[in-house]
């Protein structure tokens, strides 16, 4: 008896599976993938968009920038995502991958900026660091007396007498993270140049001075996983430690932690927006133009995303930690969205 | 050592006092080592218990406050001029009216002294951004209220909730606080007048996900987990039981079945992400099934639960004494009849226990679901096996990663809900075992 029911259940499951196998076609819900940095903003917009009532709330997956691009460029058709978020600009290789799979027209929409902060507990001192100092504290190899050596610094005041006599202890993202990529590029690379160490790397046979971006692995830099909340908690518990994470986490926890000044500039909204604060990056959303008209609501969703009440200075995305574009740039972006002007691959 | 012991057994009574003392010393040593062993055992158990208590304690301590939310009672006048000036009574017109304005009027009437635009905005920030939608839905469903002044309880912003629960420090400088002094002043007045109060957080258990902590709920994830597990059970249980019966009762013992057996045991130890990759390659890319769907999640988890169920089912079948089978065969039953009428019913409790434990295991999985798109922000409560859905552990992961402080307690609360489900499922397994267990 039980076996018969089992067979029936199995049959039903098989039928179910095959019935849906061919049914991936029509989709009435926008599907978004991409960067975990853009994720909080896209989800907030998706929710507000869904509440407007005309369309279903889009589904937003957090896949990371690279993973998102791979899915996005997987082809045209409703089994591929419509939009992808990116915490950096699309690469030439990704545009080529897209083109190869038939995704010819991609619309690039810049949604705002994200600052990366170097923060510690409120109980610790406010530091004013240069990129070169941060580089010296975190690089795997530094230049001492003209020679390239493994990073010898264990205390901040060994780097510069003006810095406190505390142990160098920095919690930051792992190499898989987009925040780490941006940090490497914006702080480590320029810090290396400022510290005038590039030549030393080149002299050691490292043509492109890639060693500049290599972070030390002797325990002073602690990879704290992708969970920025955890880093904040650890900073509160240990007043000598520093953390590297997105501006939104600093803003949310401003009563417990403080951001170090970098090159004399405080990590504040206005400074990031105006570009004065040197460690910030642009965030993008890419739209697959071929899906407009196939999946309902894409144009409307992007209009909502780029509207003043979302990505504007007082918009709800600013509440979530997004740093708004200057008005002139924002209006240009709105025109792009209205016309859905695709990227020109030749510009890369 | 052995020859000393041998001597004692031969001539225990003729042993000299010296030998007896040596014997006693040895005996004492053996007792001591037993006591030490027991002590280590107790220490190991205590360490485990302490960790468990710490873990559960910290989760409950952090999470319990999330079951209470903060609401404020407002006197809202549902002005016909604002809601439906033409008197159409059309639900669409009613729902799309400017309810923010109505709420603003209600707050303004409580605090007539607030005049500047900035202060008004700060005041309105204390109310949840979802409040207008709530009011809209309420009026749409009860259009007879238009024109009246009603008492309506709206959710406050998550920051107000955090302030009431003491998670926002008042004594830090104003610019480091998410609520300014003016807003805290309004808050204190609302508390003093009794309009602001804490109440059971029904949203947490009845709504889908949201980026606003006060509106975020687990129901979408619970339903998603349910659909996923239904698929898992529907596929893994019958397949697992059939495989177990065949291997145990019918399969010849040879190289091939030995290989299958070893592989089933190995499969039980395969890291779960591998099943996710398999799901991506087979179900999504080859069969073209939809992303983020509980159907695919269920299939992937079924693959994962299958070896667990097969192993448990085989153990249950093995536990049925051969005399039952021999008696049935002796009475002229065919092998199939023997299995269906006797072995299977008798081993069913053990199989069900195995299945439920396999399901409980599947309920806690996130890694395989990552690859098939179920780690996603989904607001709408899923309506079926192919609508986009997420599951409870994924919801926990997404909340843990959100910057808003109110999500910290929500994360712990979600863990508590997941644990309740797990304990419940394990309790069913124990109940079934106790109720239907047969002693031979």
Tab-separated table of N, CA, C and O in Angstrom, chain A residues 1-3 6-7 9-10 13 16-18 20-24 29 31 33 36 39-41 43-44 46-48 51-52 56-63 71 79 81 122 226-229 233 248-249 251-256 314 319-320, chain B residues 62 121 129-130 133 159 167-169 172 175-178 209-213 215 234-235 238-239 242 245 287-292 295 299 336 340 344 348 370 373-380 385-386 388 398-405 408:
chain	number	residue	atom	x	y	z
A	1	UNK	N	0.834	-1.197	0.000
A	1	UNK	CA	0.000	0.000	0.000
A	1	UNK	C	0.868	1.246	0.000
A	1	UNK	O	0.750	2.117	-0.858
A	2	UNK	N	1.764	1.270	0.991
A	2	UNK	CA	2.632	2.439	1.120
A	2	UNK	C	3.494	2.614	-0.133
A	2	UNK	O	3.762	3.734	-0.559
A	3	UNK	N	3.852	1.479	-0.707
A	3	UNK	CA	4.694	1.542	-1.890
A	3	UNK	C	3.928	2.181	-3.045
A	3	UNK	O	4.471	2.977	-3.797
A	6	UNK	N	3.875	5.747	-2.679
A	6	UNK	CA	5.204	6.269	-2.988
A	6	UNK	C	5.363	6.436	-4.491
A	6	UNK	O	5.832	7.461	-4.968
A	7	UNK	N	4.907	5.389	-5.224
A	7	UNK	CA	5.007	5.470	-6.680
A	7	UNK	C	4.205	6.644	-7.197
A	7	UNK	O	4.653	7.400	-8.055
A	9	UNK	N	3.415	9.362	-5.622
A	9	UNK	CA	4.083	10.619	-5.265
A	9	UNK	C	5.248	10.884	-6.205
A	9	UNK	O	5.438	11.999	-6.689
A	10	UNK	N	5.995	9.827	-6.500
A	10	UNK	CA	7.136	9.962	-7.384
A	10	UNK	C	6.675	10.417	-8.761
A	10	UNK	O	7.229	11.330	-9.362
A	13	UNK	N	5.687	13.969	-8.707
A	13	UNK	CA	6.857	14.850	-8.651
A	13	UNK	C	7.506	14.958	-10.028
A	13	UNK	O	7.885	16.045	-10.460
A	16	UNK	N	5.403	17.098	-12.203
A	16	UNK	CA	5.590	18.476	-11.754
A	16	UNK	C	6.880	19.049	-12.337
A	16	UNK	O	6.915	20.137	-12.897
A	17	UNK	N	7.946	18.245	-12.201
A	17	UNK	CA	9.261	18.708	-12.639
A	17	UNK	C	9.274	18.979	-14.140
A	17	UNK	O	9.740	20.022	-14.580
A	18	UNK	N	8.717	18.039	-14.909
A	18	UNK	CA	8.759	18.238	-16.362
A	18	UNK	C	7.829	19.370	-16.775
A	18	UNK	O	8.130	20.121	-17.690
A	20	UNK	N	7.270	22.094	-15.270
A	20	UNK	CA	7.883	23.396	-15.085
A	20	UNK	C	9.145	23.549	-15.918
A	20	UNK	O	9.619	24.650	-16.120
A	21	UNK	N	9.666	22.417	-16.371
A	21	UNK	CA	10.919	22.492	-17.108
A	21	UNK	C	10.767	23.364	-18.340
A	21	UNK	O	11.631	24.164	-18.653
A	22	UNK	N	9.652	23.212	-19.041
A	22	UNK	CA	9.482	23.966	-20.269
A	22	UNK	C	8.845	25.322	-20.055
A	22	UNK	O	8.595	26.057	-20.994
A	23	UNK	N	8.583	25.636	-18.772
A	23	UNK	CA	7.721	26.780	-18.531
A	23	UNK	C	8.468	27.998	-18.042
A	23	UNK	O	7.888	28.886	-17.420
A	24	UNK	N	9.774	28.035	-18.279
A	24	UNK	CA	10.553	29.150	-17.763
A	24	UNK	C	10.298	30.432	-18.542
A	24	UNK	O	10.810	31.481	-18.192
A	29	UNK	N	8.143	39.398	-13.257
A	29	UNK	CA	8.815	39.983	-12.114
A	29	UNK	C	10.255	40.280	-12.518
A	29	UNK	O	10.915	39.409	-13.076
A	31	UNK	N	14.114	40.586	-12.365
A	31	UNK	CA	15.102	39.774	-11.668
A	31	UNK	C	16.437	40.517	-11.686
A	31	UNK	O	16.958	40.822	-12.744
A	33	UNK	N	20.472	40.870	-10.100
A	33	UNK	CA	21.594	40.220	-9.421
A	33	UNK	C	22.661	41.280	-9.167
A	33	UNK	O	22.452	42.456	-9.446
A	36	UNK	N	27.090	43.022	-3.652
A	36	UNK	CA	26.497	43.088	-2.321
A	36	UNK	C	26.531	44.514	-1.771
A	36	UNK	O	25.809	44.831	-0.838
A	39	UNK	N	23.406	45.988	-3.286
A	39	UNK	CA	22.241	45.230	-2.806
A	39	UNK	C	21.315	46.025	-1.867
A	39	UNK	O	20.110	46.073	-2.100
A	40	UNK	N	21.853	46.683	-0.792
A	40	UNK	CA	20.932	47.389	0.111
A	40	UNK	C	20.131	48.478	-0.591
A	40	UNK	O	18.993	48.733	-0.219
A	41	UNK	N	20.723	49.105	-1.601
A	41	UNK	CA	20.026	50.190	-2.290
A	41	UNK	C	19.004	49.638	-3.275
A	41	UNK	O	17.891	50.124	-3.377
A	43	UNK	N	17.533	46.749	-3.108
A	43	UNK	CA	16.412	46.146	-2.393
A	43	UNK	C	15.461	47.221	-1.874
A	43	UNK	O	14.243	47.047	-1.952
A	44	UNK	N	16.020	48.316	-1.360
A	44	UNK	CA	15.150	49.380	-0.846
A	44	UNK	C	14.294	49.947	-1.975
A	44	UNK	O	13.091	50.182	-1.807
A	46	UNK	N	13.519	48.364	-4.755
A	46	UNK	CA	12.603	47.307	-5.188
A	46	UNK	C	11.363	47.298	-4.300
A	46	UNK	O	10.233	47.183	-4.785
A	47	UNK	N	11.595	47.454	-3.002
A	47	UNK	CA	10.461	47.420	-2.086
A	47	UNK	C	9.533	48.608	-2.320
A	47	UNK	O	8.305	48.448	-2.407
A	48	UNK	N	10.126	49.800	-2.447
A	48	UNK	CA	9.311	50.991	-2.679
A	48	UNK	C	8.555	50.868	-3.998
A	48	UNK	O	7.377	51.225	-4.103
A	51	UNK	N	5.640	48.634	-3.654
A	51	UNK	CA	4.547	49.244	-2.897
A	51	UNK	C	3.729	50.202	-3.746
A	51	UNK	O	2.597	50.518	-3.403
A	52	UNK	N	4.312	50.686	-4.838
A	52	UNK	CA	3.545	51.565	-5.728
A	52	UNK	C	2.352	50.821	-6.310
A	52	UNK	O	1.371	51.423	-6.709
A	56	UNK	N	4.936	43.838	-9.756
A	56	UNK	CA	5.382	42.990	-8.655
A	56	UNK	C	6.725	43.481	-8.127
A	56	UNK	O	7.518	44.049	-8.879
A	57	UNK	N	7.001	43.212	-6.864
A	57	UNK	CA	8.287	43.599	-6.291
A	57	UNK	C	9.399	42.778	-6.950
A	57	UNK	O	9.315	41.560	-6.993
A	58	UNK	N	10.425	43.437	-7.485
A	58	UNK	CA	11.518	42.684	-8.114
A	58	UNK	C	12.222	41.757	-7.117
A	58	UNK	O	12.225	42.018	-5.921
A	59	UNK	N	12.803	40.694	-7.660
A	59	UNK	CA	13.599	39.777	-6.844
A	59	UNK	C	15.054	40.207	-6.960
A	59	UNK	O	15.554	40.399	-8.065
A	60	UNK	N	15.709	40.396	-5.828
A	60	UNK	CA	17.087	40.886	-5.845
A	60	UNK	C	18.001	39.847	-5.214
A	60	UNK	O	17.804	39.465	-4.071
A	61	UNK	N	18.994	39.415	-5.977
A	61	UNK	CA	19.960	38.461	-5.452
A	61	UNK	C	21.286	39.158	-5.236
A	61	UNK	O	21.680	40.000	-6.038
A	62	UNK	N	21.964	38.761	-4.165
A	62	UNK	CA	23.283	39.329	-3.906
A	62	UNK	C	24.324	38.306	-4.348
A	62	UNK	O	24.532	37.296	-3.698
A	63	UNK	N	24.953	38.556	-5.491
A	63	UNK	CA	25.875	37.554	-6.047
A	63	UNK	C	27.305	38.064	-6.115
A	63	UNK	O	28.198	37.325	-6.505
A	71	UNK	N	26.209	36.201	-14.737
A	71	UNK	CA	24.812	35.817	-14.947
A	71	UNK	C	24.151	36.749	-15.958
A	71	UNK	O	23.431	36.318	-16.853
A	79	UNK	N	15.219	33.633	-18.689
A	79	UNK	CA	15.922	32.867	-17.666
A	79	UNK	C	17.234	33.529	-17.261
A	79	UNK	O	17.988	32.992	-16.468
A	81	UNK	N	19.026	37.287	-15.775
A	81	UNK	CA	18.587	38.492	-15.056
A	81	UNK	C	18.443	39.716	-15.954
A	81	UNK	O	19.049	39.792	-17.022
A	122	UNK	N	34.946	54.695	19.431
A	122	UNK	CA	34.918	56.075	19.924
A	122	UNK	C	35.871	56.278	21.086
A	122	UNK	O	36.252	57.390	21.401
A	226	UNK	N	32.628	38.765	5.338
A	226	UNK	CA	31.853	39.777	4.618
A	226	UNK	C	30.893	40.513	5.532
A	226	UNK	O	30.223	41.438	5.120
A	227	UNK	N	30.804	40.071	6.785
A	227	UNK	CA	29.796	40.659	7.655
A	227	UNK	C	30.334	41.899	8.364
A	227	UNK	O	31.076	41.816	9.319
A	228	UNK	N	29.935	43.071	7.862
A	228	UNK	CA	30.462	44.316	8.414
A	228	UNK	C	29.947	44.595	9.817
A	228	UNK	O	30.610	45.258	10.603
A	229	UNK	N	28.749	44.087	10.135
A	229	UNK	CA	28.233	44.261	11.497
A	229	UNK	C	29.170	43.645	12.518
A	229	UNK	O	29.361	44.160	13.608
A	233	UNK	N	31.107	45.291	15.769
A	233	UNK	CA	31.056	44.757	17.136
A	233	UNK	C	32.463	44.516	17.690
A	233	UNK	O	32.728	44.767	18.856
A	248	UNK	N	28.048	53.253	5.024
A	248	UNK	CA	26.723	53.108	5.633
A	248	UNK	C	26.810	52.499	7.031
A	248	UNK	O	26.010	52.810	7.900
A	249	UNK	N	27.806	51.640	7.252
A	249	UNK	CA	27.938	51.045	8.574
A	249	UNK	C	28.483	52.053	9.588
A	249	UNK	O	28.159	51.998	10.765
A	251	UNK	N	27.840	55.313	9.387
A	251	UNK	CA	26.717	56.209	9.631
A	251	UNK	C	25.733	55.583	10.609
A	251	UNK	O	25.242	56.236	11.530
A	252	UNK	N	25.483	54.292	10.432
A	252	UNK	CA	24.506	53.603	11.275
A	252	UNK	C	25.002	53.466	12.717
A	252	UNK	O	24.215	53.401	13.642
A	253	UNK	N	26.325	53.440	12.902
A	253	UNK	CA	26.875	53.206	14.234
A	253	UNK	C	27.718	54.374	14.724
A	253	UNK	O	28.681	54.193	15.463
A	254	UNK	N	27.341	55.588	14.305
A	254	UNK	CA	28.153	56.763	14.624
A	254	UNK	C	28.254	57.016	16.124
A	254	UNK	O	29.114	57.766	16.573
A	255	UNK	N	27.390	56.380	16.933
A	255	UNK	CA	27.494	56.579	18.381
A	255	UNK	C	28.557	55.685	18.997
A	255	UNK	O	28.936	55.858	20.136
A	256	UNK	N	29.041	54.697	18.242
A	256	UNK	CA	29.995	53.747	18.807
A	256	UNK	C	31.365	53.826	18.146
A	256	UNK	O	32.371	53.531	18.770
A	314	UNK	N	18.013	63.845	-0.368
A	314	UNK	CA	17.116	63.568	0.750
A	314	UNK	C	16.281	62.324	0.494
A	314	UNK	O	15.269	62.093	1.145
A	319	UNK	N	19.107	57.592	3.156
A	319	UNK	CA	18.891	57.049	4.510
A	319	UNK	C	19.574	55.703	4.677
A	319	UNK	O	19.907	55.295	5.779
A	320	UNK	N	19.728	54.981	3.565
A	320	UNK	CA	20.354	53.660	3.634
A	320	UNK	C	21.872	53.756	3.474
A	320	UNK	O	22.546	52.740	3.393
B	62	UNK	N	19.368	38.554	23.072
B	62	UNK	CA	19.362	39.559	22.012
B	62	UNK	C	18.059	39.559	21.235
B	62	UNK	O	17.590	40.590	20.798
B	121	UNK	N	9.545	67.488	9.225
B	121	UNK	CA	10.084	66.286	8.587
B	121	UNK	C	10.696	65.349	9.624
B	121	UNK	O	10.494	64.143	9.594
B	129	UNK	N	7.811	54.263	7.513
B	129	UNK	CA	7.462	54.655	6.147
B	129	UNK	C	6.388	53.745	5.581
B	129	UNK	O	5.778	54.047	4.566
B	130	UNK	N	6.142	52.627	6.243
B	130	UNK	CA	5.080	51.734	5.776
B	130	UNK	C	3.717	52.100	6.322
B	130	UNK	O	2.700	51.519	5.922
B	133	UNK	N	0.922	53.044	3.864
B	133	UNK	CA	0.390	51.903	3.113
B	133	UNK	C	-0.586	51.105	3.972
B	133	UNK	O	-1.604	50.627	3.491
B	159	UNK	N	14.053	53.300	14.469
B	159	UNK	CA	14.922	54.043	15.390
B	159	UNK	C	14.190	54.335	16.690
B	159	UNK	O	14.771	54.283	17.779
B	167	UNK	N	18.460	50.774	22.983
B	167	UNK	CA	19.622	50.481	22.150
B	167	UNK	C	20.253	51.751	21.588
B	167	UNK	O	21.289	51.702	20.941
B	168	UNK	N	19.578	52.880	21.751
B	168	UNK	CA	20.175	54.140	21.314
B	168	UNK	C	20.491	54.938	22.567
B	168	UNK	O	19.620	55.195	23.391
B	169	UNK	N	21.752	55.295	22.725
B	169	UNK	CA	22.192	56.018	23.912
B	169	UNK	C	21.764	57.475	23.779
B	169	UNK	O	21.977	58.099	22.750
B	172	UNK	N	25.077	60.453	24.195
B	172	UNK	CA	26.160	60.751	23.250
B	172	UNK	C	25.819	62.065	22.541
B	172	UNK	O	24.655	62.468	22.511
B	175	UNK	N	25.104	64.871	17.205
B	175	UNK	CA	25.404	64.553	15.804
B	175	UNK	C	25.788	63.085	15.607
B	175	UNK	O	25.800	62.595	14.488
B	176	UNK	N	26.104	62.388	16.709
B	176	UNK	CA	26.449	60.973	16.580
B	176	UNK	C	25.239	60.063	16.758
B	176	UNK	O	25.362	58.852	16.723
B	177	UNK	N	24.115	60.661	16.981
B	177	UNK	CA	22.901	59.879	17.190
B	177	UNK	C	22.066	59.893	15.931
B	177	UNK	O	22.063	60.877	15.198
B	178	UNK	N	21.343	58.824	15.679
B	178	UNK	CA	20.478	58.811	14.505
B	178	UNK	C	19.196	59.598	14.769
B	178	UNK	O	18.469	59.928	13.853
B	209	UNK	N	9.731	39.888	3.795
B	209	UNK	CA	10.928	40.660	4.107
B	209	UNK	C	10.708	42.128	3.745
B	209	UNK	O	9.836	42.477	2.945
B	210	UNK	N	11.504	42.965	4.355
B	210	UNK	CA	11.467	44.385	4.039
B	210	UNK	C	12.818	44.980	4.376
B	210	UNK	O	13.557	44.436	5.184
B	211	UNK	N	13.140	46.127	3.748
B	211	UNK	CA	14.374	46.803	4.131
B	211	UNK	C	14.162	47.709	5.314
B	211	UNK	O	15.093	48.225	5.897
B	212	UNK	N	12.895	47.969	5.660
B	212	UNK	CA	12.605	48.727	6.867
B	212	UNK	C	12.451	47.715	7.989
B	212	UNK	O	11.534	46.900	7.962
B	213	UNK	N	13.349	47.766	8.982
B	213	UNK	CA	13.314	46.713	10.007
B	213	UNK	C	11.945	46.548	10.658
B	213	UNK	O	11.546	45.437	10.974
B	215	UNK	N	9.081	46.761	9.408
B	215	UNK	CA	8.116	46.057	8.555
B	215	UNK	C	8.581	44.658	8.167
B	215	UNK	O	7.855	43.921	7.524
B	234	UNK	N	8.634	14.964	-0.636
B	234	UNK	CA	7.892	14.246	-1.669
B	234	UNK	C	8.806	13.454	-2.583
B	234	UNK	O	8.405	12.444	-3.172
B	235	UNK	N	10.027	13.897	-2.738
B	235	UNK	CA	10.942	13.204	-3.636
B	235	UNK	C	11.890	12.291	-2.875
B	235	UNK	O	12.069	11.122	-3.219
B	238	UNK	N	9.996	8.801	-0.768
B	238	UNK	CA	9.674	7.588	-1.545
B	238	UNK	C	10.908	6.975	-2.200
B	238	UNK	O	11.100	5.758	-2.146
B	239	UNK	N	11.768	7.828	-2.777
B	239	UNK	CA	12.967	7.300	-3.427
B	239	UNK	C	13.859	6.599	-2.414
B	239	UNK	O	14.366	5.501	-2.663
B	242	UNK	N	12.317	3.268	-1.201
B	242	UNK	CA	12.379	2.229	-2.233
B	242	UNK	C	13.797	1.710	-2.415
B	242	UNK	O	14.028	0.504	-2.517
B	245	UNK	N	14.621	-0.529	0.553
B	245	UNK	CA	13.966	-1.841	0.500
B	245	UNK	C	14.659	-2.734	-0.524
B	245	UNK	O	14.965	-3.899	-0.262
B	287	UNK	N	17.604	21.689	-17.522
B	287	UNK	CA	16.143	21.590	-17.611
B	287	UNK	C	15.473	22.952	-17.731
B	287	UNK	O	14.278	23.026	-17.985
B	288	UNK	N	16.220	24.030	-17.518
B	288	UNK	CA	15.656	25.372	-17.668
B	288	UNK	C	14.589	25.706	-16.649
B	288	UNK	O	13.632	26.420	-16.939
B	289	UNK	N	14.718	25.181	-15.435
B	289	UNK	CA	13.738	25.532	-14.401
B	289	UNK	C	13.992	26.955	-13.917
B	289	UNK	O	15.091	27.486	-14.066
B	290	UNK	N	12.985	27.583	-13.309
B	290	UNK	CA	13.153	28.982	-12.884
B	290	UNK	C	14.148	29.123	-11.735
B	290	UNK	O	14.278	28.232	-10.901
B	291	UNK	N	14.836	30.272	-11.709
B	291	UNK	CA	15.734	30.580	-10.590
B	291	UNK	C	14.920	30.920	-9.362
B	291	UNK	O	13.762	31.290	-9.461
B	292	UNK	N	15.532	30.816	-8.213
B	292	UNK	CA	14.949	31.229	-6.932
B	292	UNK	C	13.657	30.482	-6.577
B	292	UNK	O	12.894	30.947	-5.756
B	295	UNK	N	10.763	24.871	-5.881
B	295	UNK	CA	10.799	23.578	-6.568
B	295	UNK	C	12.233	23.105	-6.748
B	295	UNK	O	12.589	21.970	-6.414
B	299	UNK	N	14.358	20.135	-4.861
B	299	UNK	CA	15.042	19.054	-5.586
B	299	UNK	C	16.479	18.918	-5.119
B	299	UNK	O	16.972	17.822	-4.870
B	336	UNK	N	7.367	-9.993	-2.180
B	336	UNK	CA	6.833	-8.633	-2.231
B	336	UNK	C	5.773	-8.437	-1.148
B	336	UNK	O	5.748	-7.417	-0.458
B	340	UNK	N	5.738	-5.703	1.805
B	340	UNK	CA	4.700	-4.687	1.895
B	340	UNK	C	3.811	-4.874	3.115
B	340	UNK	O	3.356	-3.907	3.710
B	344	UNK	N	7.782	-3.540	5.844
B	344	UNK	CA	7.648	-2.089	5.679
B	344	UNK	C	6.857	-1.446	6.812
B	344	UNK	O	7.326	-0.473	7.417
B	348	UNK	N	8.497	1.257	9.410
B	348	UNK	CA	8.091	2.628	9.066
B	348	UNK	C	8.474	3.678	10.127
B	348	UNK	O	8.957	4.763	9.758
B	370	UNK	N	22.406	28.927	-2.445
B	370	UNK	CA	23.096	30.096	-2.979
B	370	UNK	C	23.225	30.000	-4.494
B	370	UNK	O	23.003	30.954	-5.223
B	373	UNK	N	19.970	30.629	-6.622
B	373	UNK	CA	19.295	31.920	-6.569
B	373	UNK	C	18.288	32.085	-5.455
B	373	UNK	O	17.441	32.976	-5.509
B	374	UNK	N	18.344	31.235	-4.427
B	374	UNK	CA	17.377	31.432	-3.346
B	374	UNK	C	17.909	32.348	-2.246
B	374	UNK	O	17.201	32.647	-1.301
B	375	UNK	N	19.170	32.758	-2.363
B	375	UNK	CA	19.683	33.768	-1.437
B	375	UNK	C	19.359	35.115	-2.064
B	375	UNK	O	20.147	35.704	-2.782
B	376	UNK	N	18.151	35.583	-1.822
B	376	UNK	CA	17.675	36.770	-2.502
B	376	UNK	C	16.728	37.545	-1.610
B	376	UNK	O	16.172	37.013	-0.653
B	377	UNK	N	16.592	38.821	-1.957
B	377	UNK	CA	15.642	39.675	-1.244
B	377	UNK	C	14.293	39.530	-1.922
B	377	UNK	O	14.138	39.899	-3.085
B	378	UNK	N	13.348	38.951	-1.212
B	378	UNK	CA	12.038	38.713	-1.791
B	378	UNK	C	10.985	39.237	-0.830
B	378	UNK	O	10.915	38.815	0.324
B	379	UNK	N	10.197	40.184	-1.298
B	379	UNK	CA	9.214	40.828	-0.428
B	379	UNK	C	7.917	40.038	-0.410
B	379	UNK	O	7.331	39.783	0.637
B	380	UNK	N	7.464	39.632	-1.598
B	380	UNK	CA	6.163	38.974	-1.685
B	380	UNK	C	6.237	37.577	-1.087
B	380	UNK	O	7.181	36.831	-1.336
B	385	UNK	N	5.051	26.674	-5.926
B	385	UNK	CA	6.351	26.014	-5.998
B	385	UNK	C	7.319	26.700	-6.961
B	385	UNK	O	8.497	26.443	-6.948
B	386	UNK	N	6.792	27.551	-7.843
B	386	UNK	CA	7.706	28.180	-8.795
B	386	UNK	C	7.847	29.674	-8.569
B	386	UNK	O	8.601	30.323	-9.270
B	388	UNK	N	9.275	32.999	-6.806
B	388	UNK	CA	10.548	33.215	-6.129
B	388	UNK	C	10.369	33.160	-4.610
B	388	UNK	O	9.398	33.695	-4.077
B	398	UNK	N	20.677	37.169	5.524
B	398	UNK	CA	20.476	38.489	4.914
B	398	UNK	C	20.307	39.562	5.986
B	398	UNK	O	20.826	40.669	5.858
B	399	UNK	N	19.583	39.234	7.039
B	399	UNK	CA	19.387	40.221	8.106
B	399	UNK	C	20.683	40.483	8.846
B	399	UNK	O	20.960	41.614	9.240
B	400	UNK	N	21.468	39.433	9.048
B	400	UNK	CA	22.724	39.608	9.784
B	400	UNK	C	23.644	40.567	9.039
B	400	UNK	O	24.499	41.206	9.628
B	401	UNK	N	23.449	40.669	7.744
B	401	UNK	CA	24.325	41.477	6.906
B	401	UNK	C	23.797	42.896	6.692
B	401	UNK	O	24.426	43.674	6.004
B	402	UNK	N	22.634	43.217	7.262
B	402	UNK	CA	22.054	44.540	7.025
B	402	UNK	C	22.619	45.552	8.001
B	402	UNK	O	22.828	45.241	9.167
B	403	UNK	N	22.874	46.775	7.536
B	403	UNK	CA	23.509	47.748	8.425
B	403	UNK	C	22.615	48.256	9.557
B	403	UNK	O	23.121	48.625	10.598
B	404	UNK	N	21.295	48.298	9.349
B	404	UNK	CA	20.421	48.884	10.371
B	404	UNK	C	20.540	48.113	11.677
B	404	UNK	O	20.480	46.891	11.701
B	405	UNK	N	20.647	48.874	12.769
B	405	UNK	CA	20.876	48.234	14.054
B	405	UNK	C	19.680	47.375	14.466
B	405	UNK	O	19.841	46.363	15.149
B	408	UNK	N	19.782	43.604	14.176
B	408	UNK	CA	20.569	42.733	15.055
B	408	UNK	C	19.639	41.855	15.891
B	408	UNK	O	19.765	40.635	15.940
